[in-house]
Amino acid sequence: MMSTSLKKDSPIIIVGAGVFGLSSALHLSQAGYTNITVFDKQPYADNAYSTADGADAASADFNKVMRMSYGEEIEYQRLAFDGIETWNAWNKEIHSSKPEDLPHGLKPSDLIWNNCGFLRMSIDGQLSPIERATLANLTREGLRQTQFVIGDLEDEKRAESHFREGEWEKKSDPFGRKRQGKKLVGVFDSTAGFVEASKACTWVLHLCRRNGVRFVLGEREGQIASFIKNPQGKTMGVRTVSGAEYRSDLLILAAGGWTPSLFPPVSSLLETTAGSVVYFQLPPKDQAPDLWDRFSPENFPVFAYGGWSKGHGIGGFPRTEDGIVKIGYRGTKYTNYEDVRDPVTGEKHRISVPRTRYWPQPYDPSITKQAVDAIKEVVREAMPELTAIGISGCRNCWYIDSLDNGFLVDRVPNDDGMLVCSGGSGHGFKFLPILGREVVRIIEKPNEKNAYGKLWQWRTKASGSKNGLEQGESGPRNWKKQVMATKEDWKFKENSKL
């Protein structure tokens, strides 16, 4: 029987100021908990989660996909829809704020949630089973009218009145496939779009502070060196790199890709993996107004090239306000195994860890040639105007995958002083406004689990595929087996003389 003796003034420590940690802190503070401290080794109050200024957790990014499409996984679909009201409210509150009342990194004109739509395009000429399951579940929830199946006569007719003049033609076929005589099959999700990730995190950190949550940030004061345990093995607090000790009645471990290295026993459920991202910097607006217009959120959707079917694992976004077009590759989720010493027992483990500036070993910021080649192939076919610009930057985004792509939010077996809140698996950001609601329920009623408490509980999988975790260090995704792209590889050869 797990303890339920947490009081409103009990000291609660949250390790990690990304999506899972921020959402937990926000909802706990809204639920009346008054003694919450969040630790993170990254100086988010200074860099506003900006990747340009050194932030490199998965939660720090220009943009993340907002989607409600989840196939058979209706619980995630419902949770995503539950969060939309808060996303909209946050946009309104930011817009109505005075500049001096907003945190560093935000201005009143910022939209942290942009409902530009999401095109899930098939390249094999048919809708995949997961697309059909998504449509069935949305129909069941009375939301079928939000989805537009390209080529469906009834949906195409509805689109005439749903979208602005000319918008449907641009967003349903942003790559001009009809004009080229190619098949165009897919679904346009009008409820979806993107969130500005770094700005959204900055906003929620601001809300948490406004509610009295304390943040201890930085590589010495905010970085956890070890956990404090009592003789029975219960977590009682943390010790930071600076040597300071902090006590807790409950510790929430929400450290994203750093979770397994901080707490190796979770490595059978969670594995750190990298997605690959490239950037195309458009020329200044006055020099290329047509490109700025074409890739604007008003005219260009979030897209998945290949939908959930036989694509390249590639998706992308409209340009940012600074003219950056981001395209990502998740066809292969890379691992990086290193020696990790358990901060409590001292035992050595081989665990996949992020390769970023916030890991002690030297790191290579370049991405794999496999990822670059896959992205270049799609760009040549679908967005040839970007080939003349060329790739201007890249990034590895280190996620934390679970063995089944579901989240892990549960107390550690035999240690009710620690709750792991992790396993975003590349789809967690959209739940920033709402995830913490379920975290609070799991904390307060550990023996009365609702659908999410059951879905996210501590679990194992004896056999079969485990989302790649079964491959381990010997698998083909190992970082040390990859060929890394050079800046020469970034070039499109047909434009190499430009």
GROMACS .gro file of C-alpha atoms in nm, residues 16-478:
model
  463
   16GLY     CA    1   1.378   1.866  -1.462
   17ALA     CA    2   1.227   2.190  -1.593
   18GLY     CA    3   1.109   2.056  -1.927
   19VAL     CA    4   0.750   1.980  -2.026
   20PHE     CA    5   0.687   1.703  -1.773
   21GLY     CA    6   0.847   1.889  -1.484
   22LEU     CA    7   0.685   2.225  -1.564
   23SER     CA    8   0.338   2.080  -1.612
   24SER     CA    9   0.368   1.886  -1.285
   25ALA     CA   10   0.486   2.195  -1.097
   26LEU     CA   11   0.210   2.413  -1.241
   27HIS     CA   12  -0.073   2.174  -1.155
   28LEU     CA   13   0.064   2.094  -0.811
   29SER     CA   14   0.078   2.467  -0.734
   30GLN     CA   15  -0.275   2.511  -0.867
   31ALA     CA   16  -0.386   2.223  -0.644
   32GLY     CA   17  -0.264   2.412  -0.338
   33TYR     CA   18   0.081   2.262  -0.281
   34THR     CA   19   0.303   2.541  -0.149
   35ASN     CA   20   0.651   2.394  -0.110
   36ILE     CA   21   0.765   2.300  -0.461
   37THR     CA   22   1.124   2.333  -0.584
   38VAL     CA   23   1.231   2.256  -0.942
   39PHE     CA   24   1.594   2.173  -1.021
   40ASP     CA   25   1.758   2.182  -1.364
   41LYS     CA   26   2.119   2.212  -1.472
   42GLN     CA   27   2.027   2.435  -1.766
   43PRO     CA   28   1.997   2.812  -1.697
   44TYR     CA   29   1.652   2.853  -1.844
   45ALA     CA   30   1.579   3.180  -1.665
   46ASP     CA   31   1.872   3.331  -1.854
   47ASN     CA   32   1.846   3.165  -2.195
   48ALA     CA   33   1.462   3.146  -2.213
   49TYR     CA   34   1.492   2.787  -2.341
   50SER     CA   35   1.648   2.924  -2.660
   51THR     CA   36   1.852   2.670  -2.857
   52ALA     CA   37   2.045   2.961  -3.007
   53ASP     CA   38   2.159   3.049  -2.656
   54GLY     CA   39   2.262   2.696  -2.558
   55ALA     CA   40   1.945   2.524  -2.435
   56ASP     CA   41   1.953   2.168  -2.566
   57ALA     CA   42   1.688   1.959  -2.392
   58ALA     CA   43   1.413   1.815  -2.612
   59SER     CA   44   1.163   2.063  -2.465
   60ALA     CA   45   1.374   2.353  -2.595
   61ASP     CA   46   1.297   2.402  -2.962
   62PHE     CA   47   1.150   2.639  -3.219
   63ASN     CA   48   0.836   2.432  -3.261
   64LYS     CA   49   0.667   2.102  -3.186
   65VAL     CA   50   0.373   1.930  -3.353
   66MET     CA   51   0.030   1.976  -3.202
   67ARG     CA   52  -0.188   1.688  -3.314
   68MET     CA   53  -0.499   1.512  -3.189
   69SER     CA   54  -0.457   1.214  -3.422
   70TYR     CA   55  -0.366   0.901  -3.228
   71GLY     CA   56  -0.510   0.602  -3.411
   72GLU     CA   57  -0.644   0.353  -3.158
   73GLU     CA   58  -0.496   0.542  -2.861
   74ILE     CA   59  -0.806   0.738  -2.778
   75GLU     CA   60  -0.683   0.836  -2.429
   76TYR     CA   61  -0.407   1.050  -2.582
   77GLN     CA   62  -0.653   1.194  -2.835
   78ARG     CA   63  -0.883   1.301  -2.553
   79LEU     CA   64  -0.600   1.443  -2.345
   80ALA     CA   65  -0.474   1.649  -2.639
   81PHE     CA   66  -0.820   1.796  -2.693
   82ASP     CA   67  -0.847   1.870  -2.320
   83GLY     CA   68  -0.538   2.088  -2.346
   84ILE     CA   69  -0.659   2.307  -2.634
   85GLU     CA   70  -0.871   2.532  -2.414
   86THR     CA   71  -0.566   2.617  -2.203
   87TRP     CA   72  -0.343   2.673  -2.506
   88ASN     CA   73  -0.601   2.921  -2.637
   89ALA     CA   74  -0.627   3.092  -2.298
   90TRP     CA   75  -0.250   3.126  -2.278
   91ASN     CA   76  -0.240   3.291  -2.621
   92LYS     CA   77  -0.501   3.542  -2.508
   93GLU     CA   78  -0.327   3.616  -2.177
   94ILE     CA   79   0.009   3.674  -2.346
   95HIS     CA   80  -0.151   3.896  -2.610
   96SER     CA   81  -0.324   4.110  -2.345
   97SER     CA   82  -0.012   4.144  -2.128
   98LYS     CA   83   0.209   4.449  -2.109
   99PRO     CA   84   0.563   4.384  -2.238
  100GLU     CA   85   0.712   4.456  -1.896
  101ASP     CA   86   0.485   4.194  -1.735
  102LEU     CA   87   0.611   3.913  -1.959
  103PRO     CA   88   0.925   3.706  -1.889
  104HIS     CA   89   1.247   3.742  -2.085
  105GLY     CA   90   1.195   3.575  -2.423
  106LEU     CA   91   0.827   3.660  -2.468
  107LYS     CA   92   0.643   3.956  -2.620
  108PRO     CA   93   0.267   4.030  -2.649
  109SER     CA   94   0.259   3.947  -3.020
  110ASP     CA   95   0.381   3.590  -2.963
  111LEU     CA   96   0.145   3.302  -3.042
  112ILE     CA   97   0.274   3.002  -2.852
  113TRP     CA   98   0.005   2.785  -3.017
  114ASN     CA   99  -0.066   2.820  -3.390
  115ASN     CA  100  -0.361   2.635  -3.539
  116CYS     CA  101  -0.218   2.621  -3.894
  117GLY     CA  102  -0.331   2.262  -3.954
  118PHE     CA  103  -0.145   1.934  -4.008
  119LEU     CA  104  -0.118   1.748  -4.338
  120ARG     CA  105  -0.052   1.377  -4.299
  121MET     CA  106   0.034   1.283  -4.655
  122SER     CA  107   0.059   0.928  -4.779
  123ILE     CA  108   0.305   0.844  -5.055
  124ASP     CA  109   0.184   0.491  -5.120
  125GLY     CA  110  -0.156   0.594  -5.254
  126GLN     CA  111  -0.371   0.486  -4.962
  127LEU     CA  112  -0.465   0.575  -4.608
  128SER     CA  113  -0.281   0.366  -4.352
  129PRO     CA  114  -0.458   0.162  -4.083
  130ILE     CA  115  -0.362   0.417  -3.819
  131GLU     CA  116  -0.522   0.695  -4.025
  132ARG     CA  117  -0.841   0.495  -4.057
  133ALA     CA  118  -0.840   0.423  -3.683
  134THR     CA  119  -0.792   0.796  -3.614
  135LEU     CA  120  -1.089   0.885  -3.832
  136ALA     CA  121  -1.300   0.618  -3.662
  137ASN     CA  122  -1.216   0.746  -3.313
  138LEU     CA  123  -1.274   1.108  -3.407
  139THR     CA  124  -1.610   1.009  -3.556
  140ARG     CA  125  -1.694   0.829  -3.232
  141GLU     CA  126  -1.616   1.149  -3.038
  142GLY     CA  127  -1.827   1.363  -3.272
  143LEU     CA  128  -1.521   1.531  -3.426
  144ARG     CA  129  -1.510   1.386  -3.778
  145GLN     CA  130  -1.591   1.728  -3.926
  146THR     CA  131  -1.248   1.854  -3.815
  147GLN     CA  132  -1.074   1.611  -4.053
  148PHE     CA  133  -1.056   1.647  -4.430
  149VAL     CA  134  -0.969   1.341  -4.634
  150ILE     CA  135  -0.806   1.460  -4.956
  151GLY     CA  136  -1.002   1.330  -5.253
  152ASP     CA  137  -1.315   1.260  -5.050
  153LEU     CA  138  -1.587   1.452  -5.240
  154GLU     CA  139  -1.788   1.536  -4.928
  155ASP     CA  140  -1.482   1.656  -4.736
  156GLU     CA  141  -1.357   1.859  -5.034
  157LYS     CA  142  -1.695   2.029  -5.057
  158ARG     CA  143  -1.693   2.113  -4.684
  159ALA     CA  144  -1.346   2.259  -4.726
  160GLU     CA  145  -1.482   2.530  -4.957
  161SER     CA  146  -1.666   2.695  -4.668
  162HIS     CA  147  -1.430   2.597  -4.385
  163PHE     CA  148  -1.110   2.758  -4.513
  164ARG     CA  149  -1.018   3.107  -4.630
  165GLU     CA  150  -1.024   3.162  -5.004
  166GLY     CA  151  -0.727   2.980  -5.153
  167GLU     CA  152  -0.617   2.832  -4.818
  168TRP     CA  153  -0.739   2.478  -4.881
  169GLU     CA  154  -0.557   2.452  -5.213
  170LYS     CA  155  -0.231   2.569  -5.055
  171LYS     CA  156  -0.244   2.366  -4.736
  172SER     CA  157  -0.387   2.041  -4.872
  173ASP     CA  158  -0.129   2.032  -5.152
  174PRO     CA  159   0.170   2.237  -5.033
  175PHE     CA  160   0.409   2.037  -5.253
  176GLY     CA  161   0.215   2.085  -5.580
  177ARG     CA  162   0.160   1.716  -5.641
  178LYS     CA  163  -0.164   1.765  -5.837
  179ARG     CA  164   0.006   2.017  -6.064
  180GLN     CA  165   0.281   1.761  -6.130
  181GLY     CA  166   0.035   1.483  -6.204
  182LYS     CA  167   0.129   1.289  -5.890
  183LYS     CA  168  -0.110   1.114  -5.655
  184LEU     CA  169  -0.220   1.313  -5.353
  185VAL     CA  170  -0.360   1.103  -5.070
  186GLY     CA  171  -0.380   1.201  -4.707
  187VAL     CA  172  -0.571   1.373  -4.429
  188PHE     CA  173  -0.568   1.738  -4.333
  189ASP     CA  174  -0.631   1.786  -3.960
  190SER     CA  175  -0.784   2.130  -3.904
  191THR     CA  176  -0.756   2.103  -3.524
  192ALA     CA  177  -0.377   2.069  -3.534
  193GLY     CA  178  -0.071   2.286  -3.595
  194PHE     CA  179   0.236   2.366  -3.388
  195VAL     CA  180   0.339   2.513  -3.057
  196GLU     CA  181   0.642   2.738  -3.011
  197ALA     CA  182   0.820   2.513  -2.768
  198SER     CA  183   1.084   2.735  -2.610
  199LYS     CA  184   0.840   3.023  -2.568
  200ALA     CA  185   0.575   2.792  -2.421
  201CYS     CA  186   0.821   2.660  -2.162
  202THR     CA  187   0.927   3.015  -2.077
  203TRP     CA  188   0.562   3.107  -2.025
  204VAL     CA  189   0.485   2.811  -1.798
  205LEU     CA  190   0.801   2.868  -1.592
  206HIS     CA  191   0.670   3.224  -1.545
  207LEU     CA  192   0.328   3.093  -1.438
  208CYS     CA  193   0.489   2.853  -1.192
  209ARG     CA  194   0.697   3.129  -1.036
  210ARG     CA  195   0.387   3.344  -1.012
  211ASN     CA  196   0.228   3.060  -0.815
  212GLY     CA  197   0.521   3.043  -0.573
  213VAL     CA  198   0.720   2.756  -0.726
  214ARG     CA  199   1.094   2.793  -0.667
  215PHE     CA  200   1.351   2.718  -0.936
  216VAL     CA  201   1.713   2.624  -0.870
  217LEU     CA  202   1.891   2.640  -1.205
  218GLY     CA  203   2.249   2.609  -1.329
  219GLU     CA  204   2.526   2.353  -1.369
  220ARG     CA  205   2.632   2.361  -1.004
  221GLU     CA  206   2.330   2.460  -0.799
  222GLY     CA  207   2.068   2.299  -1.022
  223GLN     CA  208   2.245   1.978  -1.126
  224ILE     CA  209   2.170   1.666  -0.924
  225ALA     CA  210   2.473   1.467  -0.809
  226SER     CA  211   2.287   1.200  -0.611
  227PHE     CA  212   1.967   1.115  -0.429
  228ILE     CA  213   1.943   1.103  -0.052
  229LYS     CA  214   1.798   0.775   0.075
  230ASN     CA  215   1.697   0.654   0.419
  231PRO     CA  216   1.813   0.310   0.548
  232GLN     CA  217   1.500   0.150   0.400
  233GLY     CA  218   1.582   0.284   0.053
  234LYS     CA  219   1.318   0.556   0.040
  235THR     CA  220   1.415   0.873  -0.146
  236MET     CA  221   1.437   1.164   0.099
  237GLY     CA  222   1.591   1.440  -0.115
  238VAL     CA  223   1.878   1.538  -0.344
  239ARG     CA  224   2.238   1.645  -0.326
  240THR     CA  225   2.349   1.890  -0.596
  241VAL     CA  226   2.689   1.924  -0.764
  242SER     CA  227   2.753   2.226  -0.541
  243GLY     CA  228   2.724   1.998  -0.237
  244ALA     CA  229   2.396   2.146  -0.112
  245GLU     CA  230   2.133   1.906   0.021
  246TYR     CA  231   1.757   1.947  -0.010
  247ARG     CA  232   1.497   1.728   0.161
  248SER     CA  233   1.169   1.610   0.012
  249ASP     CA  234   0.862   1.413   0.105
  250LEU     CA  235   0.817   1.341  -0.266
  251LEU     CA  236   1.069   1.366  -0.548
  252ILE     CA  237   0.940   1.375  -0.907
  253LEU     CA  238   1.205   1.267  -1.155
  254ALA     CA  239   1.119   1.441  -1.484
  255ALA     CA  240   1.462   1.477  -1.642
  256GLY     CA  241   1.375   1.377  -1.999
  257GLY     CA  242   1.670   1.221  -2.179
  258TRP     CA  243   1.879   1.238  -1.862
  259THR     CA  244   1.630   1.027  -1.660
  260PRO     CA  245   1.796   0.683  -1.707
  261SER     CA  246   2.144   0.813  -1.627
  262LEU     CA  247   2.019   0.972  -1.305
  263PHE     CA  248   1.818   0.663  -1.213
  264PRO     CA  249   1.956   0.353  -1.393
  265PRO     CA  250   1.683   0.112  -1.265
  266VAL     CA  251   1.442   0.278  -1.509
  267SER     CA  252   1.656   0.186  -1.812
  268SER     CA  253   1.452  -0.130  -1.876
  269LEU     CA  254   1.151   0.094  -1.946
  270LEU     CA  255   1.308   0.407  -2.092
  271GLU     CA  256   1.584   0.474  -2.346
  272THR     CA  257   1.736   0.801  -2.462
  273THR     CA  258   1.724   0.842  -2.841
  274ALA     CA  259   1.801   1.117  -3.090
  275GLY     CA  260   1.587   1.262  -3.364
  276SER     CA  261   1.764   1.464  -3.634
  277VAL     CA  262   1.671   1.818  -3.736
  278VAL     CA  263   1.793   2.051  -4.010
  279TYR     CA  264   1.721   2.417  -4.070
  280PHE     CA  265   1.682   2.620  -4.387
  281GLN     CA  266   1.731   2.993  -4.332
  282LEU     CA  267   1.528   3.186  -4.587
  283PRO     CA  268   1.690   3.497  -4.736
  284PRO     CA  269   1.576   3.830  -4.587
  285LYS     CA  270   1.208   3.896  -4.643
  286ASP     CA  271   1.263   4.191  -4.873
  287GLN     CA  272   1.484   3.973  -5.095
  288ALA     CA  273   1.256   3.666  -5.109
  289PRO     CA  274   0.899   3.779  -5.029
  290ASP     CA  275   0.750   3.488  -5.225
  291LEU     CA  276   0.934   3.230  -5.012
  292TRP     CA  277   0.833   3.402  -4.689
  293ASP     CA  278   0.473   3.400  -4.811
  294ARG     CA  279   0.481   3.039  -4.931
  295PHE     CA  280   0.618   2.899  -4.605
  296SER     CA  281   0.415   3.121  -4.371
  297PRO     CA  282   0.178   2.952  -4.124
  298GLU     CA  283  -0.110   3.118  -4.309
  299ASN     CA  284  -0.024   2.925  -4.626
  300PHE     CA  285   0.185   2.625  -4.522
  301PRO     CA  286   0.090   2.348  -4.275
  302VAL     CA  287   0.280   2.123  -4.042
  303PHE     CA  288   0.337   1.810  -4.248
  304ALA     CA  289   0.427   1.442  -4.218
  305TYR     CA  290   0.573   1.325  -4.548
  306GLY     CA  291   0.436   0.977  -4.579
  307GLY     CA  292   0.179   1.017  -4.303
  308TRP     CA  293   0.194   0.724  -4.066
  309SER     CA  294   0.256   0.489  -4.354
  310LYS     CA  295   0.560   0.420  -4.570
  311GLY     CA  296   0.728   0.758  -4.556
  312HIS     CA  297   1.083   0.852  -4.467
  313GLY     CA  298   1.001   0.940  -4.106
  314ILE     CA  299   1.016   1.307  -4.209
  315GLY     CA  300   0.803   1.600  -4.103
  316GLY     CA  301   0.832   1.975  -4.108
  317PHE     CA  302   0.688   2.310  -4.015
  318PRO     CA  303   0.603   2.651  -4.155
  319ARG     CA  304   0.879   2.910  -4.125
  320THR     CA  305   0.944   3.081  -3.795
  321GLU     CA  306   0.911   3.457  -3.754
  322ASP     CA  307   1.284   3.472  -3.829
  323GLY     CA  308   1.244   3.283  -4.157
  324ILE     CA  309   1.371   2.940  -4.049
  325VAL     CA  310   1.211   2.629  -4.201
  326LYS     CA  311   1.271   2.326  -3.978
  327ILE     CA  312   1.254   1.969  -4.111
  328GLY     CA  313   1.302   1.665  -3.888
  329TYR     CA  314   1.395   1.301  -3.940
  330ARG     CA  315   1.280   1.024  -3.706
  331GLY     CA  316   1.317   0.732  -3.946
  332THR     CA  317   1.596   0.606  -3.718
  333LYS     CA  318   1.604   0.693  -3.348
  334TYR     CA  319   1.972   0.684  -3.257
  335THR     CA  320   2.114   0.565  -2.925
  336ASN     CA  321   2.438   0.659  -2.749
  337TYR     CA  322   2.558   0.406  -2.492
  338GLU     CA  323   2.814   0.515  -2.234
  339ASP     CA  324   2.934   0.403  -1.892
  340VAL     CA  325   2.704   0.548  -1.626
  341ARG     CA  326   2.764   0.516  -1.256
  342ASP     CA  327   2.451   0.490  -1.041
  343PRO     CA  328   2.460   0.801  -0.817
  344VAL     CA  329   2.319   0.600  -0.524
  345THR     CA  330   2.481   0.254  -0.543
  346GLY     CA  331   2.797   0.342  -0.735
  347GLU     CA  332   2.738   0.049  -0.972
  348LYS     CA  333   2.839   0.094  -1.338
  349HIS     CA  334   2.581   0.054  -1.617
  350ARG     CA  335   2.581   0.086  -1.995
  351ILE     CA  336   2.301   0.332  -2.071
  352SER     CA  337   2.207   0.548  -2.368
  353VAL     CA  338   2.267   0.915  -2.278
  354PRO     CA  339   2.227   1.247  -2.461
  355ARG     CA  340   2.525   1.385  -2.653
  356THR     CA  341   2.493   1.751  -2.569
  357ARG     CA  342   2.698   2.019  -2.397
  358TYR     CA  343   2.531   1.908  -2.073
  359TRP     CA  344   2.701   1.567  -2.076
  360PRO     CA  345   3.057   1.541  -1.940
  361GLN     CA  346   3.207   1.372  -2.247
  362PRO     CA  347   3.291   1.569  -2.562
  363TYR     CA  348   3.008   1.569  -2.811
  364ASP     CA  349   2.970   1.612  -3.187
  365PRO     CA  350   2.679   1.844  -3.272
  366SER     CA  351   2.653   1.714  -3.629
  367ILE     CA  352   2.377   1.478  -3.739
  368THR     CA  353   2.405   1.153  -3.932
  369LYS     CA  354   2.454   1.133  -4.307
  370GLN     CA  355   2.157   0.895  -4.317
  371ALA     CA  356   1.932   1.170  -4.181
  372VAL     CA  357   2.072   1.439  -4.409
  373ASP     CA  358   2.036   1.220  -4.718
  374ALA     CA  359   1.674   1.132  -4.633
  375ILE     CA  360   1.581   1.497  -4.577
  376LYS     CA  361   1.756   1.610  -4.895
  377GLU     CA  362   1.565   1.349  -5.096
  378VAL     CA  363   1.231   1.482  -4.975
  379VAL     CA  364   1.335   1.845  -5.019
  380ARG     CA  365   1.439   1.780  -5.379
  381GLU     CA  366   1.105   1.618  -5.455
  382ALA     CA  367   0.867   1.834  -5.252
  383MET     CA  368   1.035   2.171  -5.183
  384PRO     CA  369   1.294   2.222  -5.458
  385GLU     CA  370   1.305   2.597  -5.395
  386LEU     CA  371   1.493   2.520  -5.072
  387THR     CA  372   1.776   2.344  -5.256
  388ALA     CA  373   1.919   2.677  -5.373
  389ILE     CA  374   1.925   2.795  -5.011
  390GLY     CA  375   2.079   2.479  -4.872
  391ILE     CA  376   2.090   2.349  -4.517
  392SER     CA  377   2.203   2.623  -4.280
  393GLY     CA  378   2.212   2.433  -3.951
  394CYS     CA  379   2.134   2.108  -3.774
  395ARG     CA  380   2.059   1.965  -3.432
  396ASN     CA  381   2.019   1.631  -3.257
  397CYS     CA  382   1.711   1.636  -3.037
  398TRP     CA  383   1.755   1.381  -2.757
  399TYR     CA  384   1.418   1.238  -2.654
  400ILE     CA  385   1.329   0.975  -2.398
  401ASP     CA  386   1.144   0.679  -2.547
  402SER     CA  387   0.950   0.420  -2.351
  403LEU     CA  388   0.924   0.054  -2.441
  404ASP     CA  389   0.574   0.111  -2.588
  405ASN     CA  390   0.572   0.487  -2.668
  406GLY     CA  391   0.347   0.549  -2.367
  407PHE     CA  392   0.440   0.777  -2.079
  408LEU     CA  393   0.570   0.657  -1.743
  409VAL     CA  394   0.415   0.838  -1.446
  410ASP     CA  395   0.427   0.625  -1.134
  411ARG     CA  396   0.600   0.582  -0.801
  412VAL     CA  397   0.909   0.365  -0.811
  413PRO     CA  398   0.838   0.014  -0.681
  414ASN     CA  399   0.940  -0.012  -0.313
  415ASP     CA  400   1.017   0.360  -0.296
  416ASP     CA  401   0.715   0.583  -0.251
  417GLY     CA  402   0.946   0.882  -0.204
  418MET     CA  403   1.018   0.895  -0.579
  419LEU     CA  404   0.780   0.924  -0.872
  420VAL     CA  405   0.915   0.896  -1.227
  421CYS     CA  406   0.744   1.130  -1.474
  422SER     CA  407   0.902   1.070  -1.814
  423GLY     CA  408   0.886   0.872  -2.138
  424GLY     CA  409   0.760   1.149  -2.368
  425SER     CA  410   0.858   0.933  -2.668
  426GLY     CA  411   0.858   1.227  -2.907
  427HIS     CA  412   0.492   1.318  -2.857
  428GLY     CA  413   0.473   1.473  -2.511
  429PHE     CA  414   0.502   1.846  -2.568
  430LYS     CA  415   0.143   1.909  -2.671
  431PHE     CA  416   0.035   1.800  -2.322
  432LEU     CA  417   0.218   2.082  -2.144
  433PRO     CA  418  -0.108   2.245  -2.024
  434ILE     CA  419  -0.277   1.925  -1.912
  435LEU     CA  420  -0.030   1.648  -1.824
  436GLY     CA  421   0.018   1.779  -1.470
  437ARG     CA  422  -0.352   1.737  -1.400
  438GLU     CA  423  -0.306   1.363  -1.430
  439VAL     CA  424   0.021   1.370  -1.237
  440VAL     CA  425  -0.160   1.528  -0.941
  441ARG     CA  426  -0.430   1.259  -0.957
  442ILE     CA  427  -0.170   0.983  -0.963
  443ILE     CA  428   0.009   1.138  -0.664
  444GLU     CA  429  -0.303   1.194  -0.459
  445LYS     CA  430  -0.484   0.869  -0.538
  446PRO     CA  431  -0.216   0.608  -0.613
  447ASN     CA  432  -0.452   0.322  -0.534
  448GLU     CA  433  -0.743   0.454  -0.742
  449LYS     CA  434  -0.590   0.473  -1.087
  450ASN     CA  435  -0.800   0.619  -1.368
  451ALA     CA  436  -0.737   0.542  -1.737
  452TYR     CA  437  -0.415   0.744  -1.742
  453GLY     CA  438  -0.288   0.609  -1.414
  454LYS     CA  439  -0.326   0.258  -1.555
  455LEU     CA  440  -0.181   0.351  -1.894
  456TRP     CA  441   0.129   0.515  -1.743
  457GLN     CA  442   0.202   0.278  -1.456
  458TRP     CA  443   0.534   0.105  -1.400
  459ARG     CA  444   0.543  -0.189  -1.638
  460THR     CA  445   0.753  -0.449  -1.814
  461LYS     CA  446   0.726  -0.634  -2.142
  462ALA     CA  447   0.850  -0.990  -2.142
  463SER     CA  448   0.873  -1.048  -2.517
  464GLY     CA  449   0.827  -0.897  -2.860
  465SER     CA  450   0.924  -0.555  -2.987
  466LYS     CA  451   0.995  -0.294  -2.720
  467ASN     CA  452   1.011   0.015  -2.940
  468GLY     CA  453   1.376  -0.061  -3.012
  469LEU     CA  454   1.482  -0.100  -2.647
  470GLU     CA  455   1.535  -0.471  -2.709
  471GLN     CA  456   1.824  -0.390  -2.948
  472GLY     CA  457   2.044  -0.234  -2.682
  473GLU     CA  458   2.398  -0.129  -2.755
  474SER     CA  459   2.453  -0.399  -3.018
  475GLY     CA  460   2.170  -0.270  -3.238
  476PRO     CA  461   2.207  -0.079  -3.566
  477ARG     CA  462   2.095   0.253  -3.415
  478ASN     CA  463   2.406   0.289  -3.201
   0.00000   0.00000   0.00000
